[in-house]
Structure formats: C-alpha cells, structure tokens
Amino acid sequence: MTLAQALARAATLGLARLDAQLLLLHVLQRGEGERAWLLAHDTDTLAPAQRDAFDGLCRRRLAGEPVAYLLGRKEFWGLALAVDARVLVPRPDTETLVAWALEVVDESGGQRVLDLGTGSGAIALALAHVRPGLQVEAVDRSAEALAVARANAARLGLPVTFREASWLEGAPTGLDLIVSNPPYIADQDPHMDALVHEPRSALVAGPDGLDDLRAIVATAPAHL
C-alpha cells in the first residue's frame, strides 16, 4: 500500500484529511509540518507494520479519540507539550488567557503567579517561558495530571513549582496574579458526548457549569 492509497482509504472511512496526514506522518516518524513531504512521496510504500499502526490510529480517531492523544503531543504557545488521557488537550483559545496575563505582569519579573487546575501545565509553562523572571506555581487536584505537567516542565527546562491541591487550598497570600481555565461545562450538557475521551473532571462543574468558577471567585481575593 502506498502513502496515497493509505490516505485515500482513510478518507473512505470518513477520516478528515488533515487528521489522516498527521497520523500517517506520526507512523512514519516525521514532523507534523511535513505534509508537503507526503505529497512528494505519495508513491512510497508502507511497511506492513506501518500500515497496521496507521489503521489502528485511524480506528481510534474515528471513535472520537483526540488527535493530540494519538500523537502524544500538542503545541501550545510555541511549546511542544506531551499530553495523554490524564489531561485535557490544550485549546488554542486558551492562548488568549496567556496573552492577557502577559499584559498584566511586569516584564522585569519577580512577580508571583499561581495557575489553578494546571492540567498539562500549558498556561504556567507558557508564562514561565516568556517571562523567565516570574515565580510561577501551578496546582491541580489530580496527581496524574501533575505527573504530566512536571514531565513537561522538566523536558522544557522551565522552573515551575507544582503542588497537588484543589483550587486555592493551601495557596499563599500576596500573589500578584492568579490564572485559571477551570471547568465550565454543565453536568448534562449534550456536547459532553463528543468529549468522552478527555477527563470529565477537567470539563464539568456542576448543574450549570459554574461551581468551580464560583469557588475561585469567592476565595481568590484573600490571596491577592
């Protein structure tokens, strides 16, 4: 089976072309930016093991598993983050929060920032990357999520402190900035059907989706 035939077969199964290309590049151990390479090598032949691996990834994607989990990584603010089912996949929209935070903090550094519900560490690591002088701490109530975040920080060489806690539990006072992208989906929201592969605790917050936001708003002022 050639690369072109493999992509055509994925298309007949209903897989989006971009998803199929990214999965095929992953199987071939090539970078996500090499889609043009696929076109130039569309007559190359897949080895049986590569074909089986590609078919398996296509089936998982068709079942709704995020591409980021299948690739094991997701880019956020220019950082290549490792992600898996223990953490929410970082969304591009969340970069808006990072941009706003960077407008608020002093470029000279030294300020103390707390990231609540850090997940993969995306927000905290982006801030530490752009403003090396910041003192960044990140918390999450999931020990499994923190393991992912700590591994990302270690691989990227970014000095973020991580701690297991629920929101502002045990947080210091005198913080300069608190950032968070908490769960905000209502418990019975029908969109959850399309998000079953991601951790529910990182998405849902009570009957109207606002439970965690209320908790943060109520307790944050005492720590700023």
Short mmCIF file of C-alpha atoms in Angstrom, two decimals:
data_model
loop_
_atom_site.label_atom_id
_atom_site.label_comp_id
_atom_site.label_asym_id
_atom_site.label_seq_id
_atom_site.Cartn_x
_atom_site.Cartn_y
_atom_site.Cartn_z
CA MET A 1 0.00 0.00 0.00
CA THR A 2 1.37 3.41 -1.00
CA LEU A 3 1.07 6.56 1.09
CA ALA A 4 -1.52 7.93 -1.36
CA GLN A 5 -3.56 4.73 -1.11
CA ALA A 6 -3.40 4.80 2.68
CA LEU A 7 -4.72 8.37 2.78
CA ALA A 8 -7.43 7.56 0.23
CA ARG A 9 -8.54 4.59 2.32
CA ALA A 10 -8.70 6.76 5.44
CA ALA A 11 -10.87 9.22 3.52
CA THR A 12 -13.33 6.50 2.51
CA LEU A 13 -13.66 5.59 6.20
CA GLY A 14 -14.67 9.19 6.93
CA LEU A 15 -11.44 10.49 8.45
CA ALA A 16 -10.63 14.17 7.91
CA ARG A 17 -7.70 14.62 5.53
CA LEU A 18 -5.63 16.69 7.95
CA ASP A 19 -6.11 14.13 10.73
CA ALA A 20 -5.10 11.30 8.39
CA GLN A 21 -1.99 13.17 7.25
CA LEU A 22 -0.89 13.90 10.82
CA LEU A 23 -1.40 10.28 11.86
CA LEU A 24 0.48 8.99 8.82
CA LEU A 25 3.39 11.36 9.47
CA HIS A 26 3.44 10.11 13.06
CA VAL A 27 3.66 6.49 11.94
CA LEU A 28 6.47 7.43 9.55
CA GLN A 29 8.26 9.25 12.39
CA ARG A 30 8.19 12.55 10.57
CA GLY A 31 7.24 16.00 11.84
CA GLU A 32 3.73 17.46 11.79
CA GLY A 33 4.91 20.22 9.44
CA GLU A 34 5.92 17.79 6.70
CA ARG A 35 2.59 17.43 4.95
CA ALA A 36 4.22 18.54 1.70
CA TRP A 37 6.64 15.61 2.10
CA LEU A 38 3.68 13.25 1.92
CA LEU A 39 2.68 14.70 -1.44
CA ALA A 40 6.23 14.39 -2.78
CA HIS A 41 6.44 10.76 -1.63
CA ASP A 42 2.88 9.61 -2.29
CA THR A 43 4.12 6.54 -4.20
CA ASP A 44 6.30 5.36 -1.33
CA THR A 45 5.18 2.04 0.15
CA LEU A 46 4.16 1.47 3.75
CA ALA A 47 5.72 -1.49 5.52
CA PRO A 48 3.16 -3.96 6.92
CA ALA A 49 3.86 -2.82 10.49
CA GLN A 50 3.41 0.82 9.48
CA ARG A 51 0.15 0.03 7.69
CA ASP A 52 -1.20 -1.79 10.75
CA ALA A 53 -0.15 1.07 13.04
CA PHE A 54 -1.82 3.62 10.77
CA ASP A 55 -5.02 1.58 10.56
CA GLY A 56 -5.11 1.32 14.34
CA LEU A 57 -4.70 5.07 14.81
CA CYS A 58 -7.40 5.77 12.21
CA ARG A 59 -9.85 3.50 14.03
CA ARG A 60 -9.14 5.24 17.32
CA ARG A 61 -9.61 8.66 15.73
CA LEU A 62 -12.89 7.59 14.14
CA ALA A 63 -14.02 6.50 17.61
CA GLY A 64 -13.52 10.10 18.77
CA GLU A 65 -10.11 9.96 20.44
CA PRO A 66 -8.36 13.36 20.07
CA VAL A 67 -5.51 13.56 17.58
CA ALA A 68 -3.30 15.03 20.31
CA TYR A 69 -3.65 11.86 22.38
CA LEU A 70 -2.84 9.70 19.37
CA LEU A 71 0.27 11.75 18.61
CA GLY A 72 1.14 12.14 22.30
CA ARG A 73 1.74 15.87 21.96
CA LYS A 74 0.11 19.24 21.41
CA GLU A 75 1.68 22.62 20.65
CA PHE A 76 0.68 25.50 22.91
CA TRP A 77 2.21 28.98 22.74
CA GLY A 78 5.06 27.53 20.68
CA LEU A 79 5.82 24.84 23.27
CA ALA A 80 5.58 21.16 22.39
CA LEU A 81 3.66 19.64 25.30
CA ALA A 82 3.27 15.94 25.95
CA VAL A 83 -0.40 15.10 26.50
CA ASP A 84 -2.42 11.97 27.13
CA ALA A 85 -5.76 10.93 28.60
CA ARG A 86 -4.70 12.14 32.06
CA VAL A 87 -5.05 15.79 30.99
CA LEU A 88 -7.30 17.97 28.90
CA VAL A 89 -5.95 18.76 25.43
CA PRO A 90 -4.81 22.43 25.49
CA ARG A 91 -7.02 24.55 23.24
CA PRO A 92 -5.74 27.41 21.06
CA ASP A 93 -8.39 29.67 22.63
CA THR A 94 -6.60 29.35 25.97
CA GLU A 95 -3.65 31.22 24.49
CA THR A 96 -5.87 34.31 24.84
CA LEU A 97 -5.57 33.91 28.61
CA VAL A 98 -1.78 33.73 28.36
CA ALA A 99 -1.71 36.87 26.20
CA TRP A 100 -3.83 38.75 28.74
CA ALA A 101 -1.67 37.57 31.65
CA LEU A 102 1.47 38.76 29.88
CA GLU A 103 -0.09 42.23 29.58
CA VAL A 104 -0.72 42.28 33.32
CA VAL A 105 2.61 41.05 34.70
CA ASP A 106 5.67 43.26 34.90
CA GLU A 107 8.29 42.47 32.25
CA SER A 108 11.05 42.91 34.83
CA GLY A 109 9.85 39.75 36.58
CA GLY A 110 9.84 38.85 40.24
CA GLN A 111 6.07 38.69 40.47
CA ARG A 112 4.28 35.67 41.91
CA VAL A 113 1.78 33.87 39.70
CA LEU A 114 -0.48 30.93 40.58
CA ASP A 115 -2.07 28.73 37.91
CA LEU A 116 -5.14 26.83 39.12
CA GLY A 117 -6.05 23.48 37.58
CA THR A 118 -2.89 23.36 35.52
CA GLY A 119 -3.52 20.05 33.71
CA SER A 120 -0.65 19.60 31.26
CA GLY A 121 0.97 22.76 32.64
CA ALA A 122 0.22 24.69 29.45
CA ILE A 123 -0.58 28.11 30.94
CA ALA A 124 2.06 28.04 33.67
CA LEU A 125 4.79 26.83 31.32
CA ALA A 126 3.92 29.42 28.66
CA LEU A 127 4.18 32.22 31.22
CA ALA A 128 7.45 30.89 32.61
CA HIS A 129 8.82 30.58 29.08
CA VAL A 130 8.00 34.14 28.03
CA ARG A 131 8.74 35.80 31.40
CA PRO A 132 11.67 33.90 32.96
CA GLY A 133 11.70 36.23 35.97
CA LEU A 134 8.24 35.22 37.15
CA GLN A 135 7.80 32.96 40.16
CA VAL A 136 5.22 30.54 38.81
CA GLU A 137 3.40 27.93 40.89
CA ALA A 138 0.79 25.58 39.45
CA VAL A 139 -1.70 23.37 41.26
CA ASP A 140 -4.05 20.58 40.28
CA ARG A 141 -6.16 18.22 42.34
CA SER A 142 -5.21 15.34 40.03
CA ALA A 143 -1.90 13.67 40.87
CA GLU A 144 -1.95 12.06 37.41
CA ALA A 145 -2.27 15.44 35.70
CA LEU A 146 0.58 16.82 37.80
CA ALA A 147 2.81 13.98 36.65
CA VAL A 148 2.23 15.09 33.05
CA ALA A 149 2.84 18.76 33.90
CA ARG A 150 6.03 18.02 35.84
CA ALA A 151 7.38 15.93 32.98
CA ASN A 152 6.66 18.75 30.53
CA ALA A 153 8.41 21.28 32.77
CA ALA A 154 11.45 19.03 33.16
CA ARG A 155 11.73 18.37 29.42
CA LEU A 156 11.37 22.07 28.59
CA GLY A 157 13.68 23.17 31.39
CA LEU A 158 11.16 25.61 32.87
CA PRO A 159 11.26 26.29 36.64
CA VAL A 160 7.58 25.99 37.58
CA THR A 161 6.68 24.70 41.05
CA PHE A 162 3.87 22.16 41.10
CA ARG A 163 1.63 21.22 44.01
CA GLU A 164 -1.36 18.92 44.48
CA ALA A 165 -4.32 20.94 45.73
CA SER A 166 -7.92 21.83 44.97
CA TRP A 167 -8.01 25.38 43.63
CA LEU A 168 -6.70 27.81 46.29
CA GLU A 169 -6.35 25.23 49.03
CA GLY A 170 -3.04 25.93 50.81
CA ALA A 171 -2.22 28.83 48.49
CA PRO A 172 -0.04 31.68 49.81
CA THR A 173 -1.20 35.27 50.21
CA GLY A 174 0.28 38.26 48.42
CA LEU A 175 0.08 36.77 44.93
CA ASP A 176 0.36 39.20 42.02
CA LEU A 177 -1.74 37.17 39.60
CA ILE A 178 -3.99 34.12 39.63
CA VAL A 179 -4.75 32.47 36.29
CA SER A 180 -7.04 29.58 35.52
CA ASN A 181 -9.04 27.93 32.79
CA PRO A 182 -11.35 25.90 35.03
CA PRO A 183 -14.14 23.52 34.04
CA TYR A 184 -17.21 25.41 32.84
CA ILE A 185 -19.49 22.85 31.18
CA ALA A 186 -22.83 21.96 32.75
CA ASP A 187 -23.19 18.42 34.02
CA GLN A 188 -25.85 17.44 31.45
CA ASP A 189 -24.54 19.44 28.51
CA PRO A 190 -25.06 17.42 25.29
CA HIS A 191 -21.63 18.47 23.99
CA MET A 192 -20.08 16.11 26.54
CA ASP A 193 -20.93 13.21 24.22
CA ALA A 194 -18.10 14.36 21.94
CA LEU A 195 -15.63 14.75 24.81
CA VAL A 196 -15.78 11.32 26.43
CA HIS A 197 -12.07 10.64 25.88
CA GLU A 198 -10.93 13.64 27.96
CA PRO A 199 -11.03 13.76 31.78
CA ARG A 200 -14.55 14.70 32.83
CA SER A 201 -13.28 16.41 35.99
CA ALA A 202 -11.44 18.94 33.80
CA LEU A 203 -14.60 19.82 31.87
CA VAL A 204 -17.70 19.64 34.07
CA ALA A 205 -18.52 21.87 37.04
CA GLY A 206 -21.97 21.25 38.48
CA PRO A 207 -25.50 21.66 37.13
CA ASP A 208 -24.82 24.99 35.41
CA GLY A 209 -21.06 24.63 34.85
CA LEU A 210 -20.19 27.46 37.25
CA ASP A 211 -19.39 25.66 40.51
CA ASP A 212 -15.61 25.91 40.17
CA LEU A 213 -15.71 29.50 38.94
CA ARG A 214 -17.79 30.46 41.98
CA ALA A 215 -15.28 28.78 44.29
CA ILE A 216 -12.34 30.59 42.69
CA VAL A 217 -14.06 33.99 42.70
CA ALA A 218 -15.06 33.59 46.35
CA THR A 219 -11.58 32.69 47.63
CA ALA A 220 -9.13 34.40 45.25
CA PRO A 221 -9.27 37.94 46.72
CA ALA A 222 -7.78 36.82 50.03
CA HIS A 223 -4.69 35.53 48.20
CA LEU A 224 -4.01 38.56 46.01
#
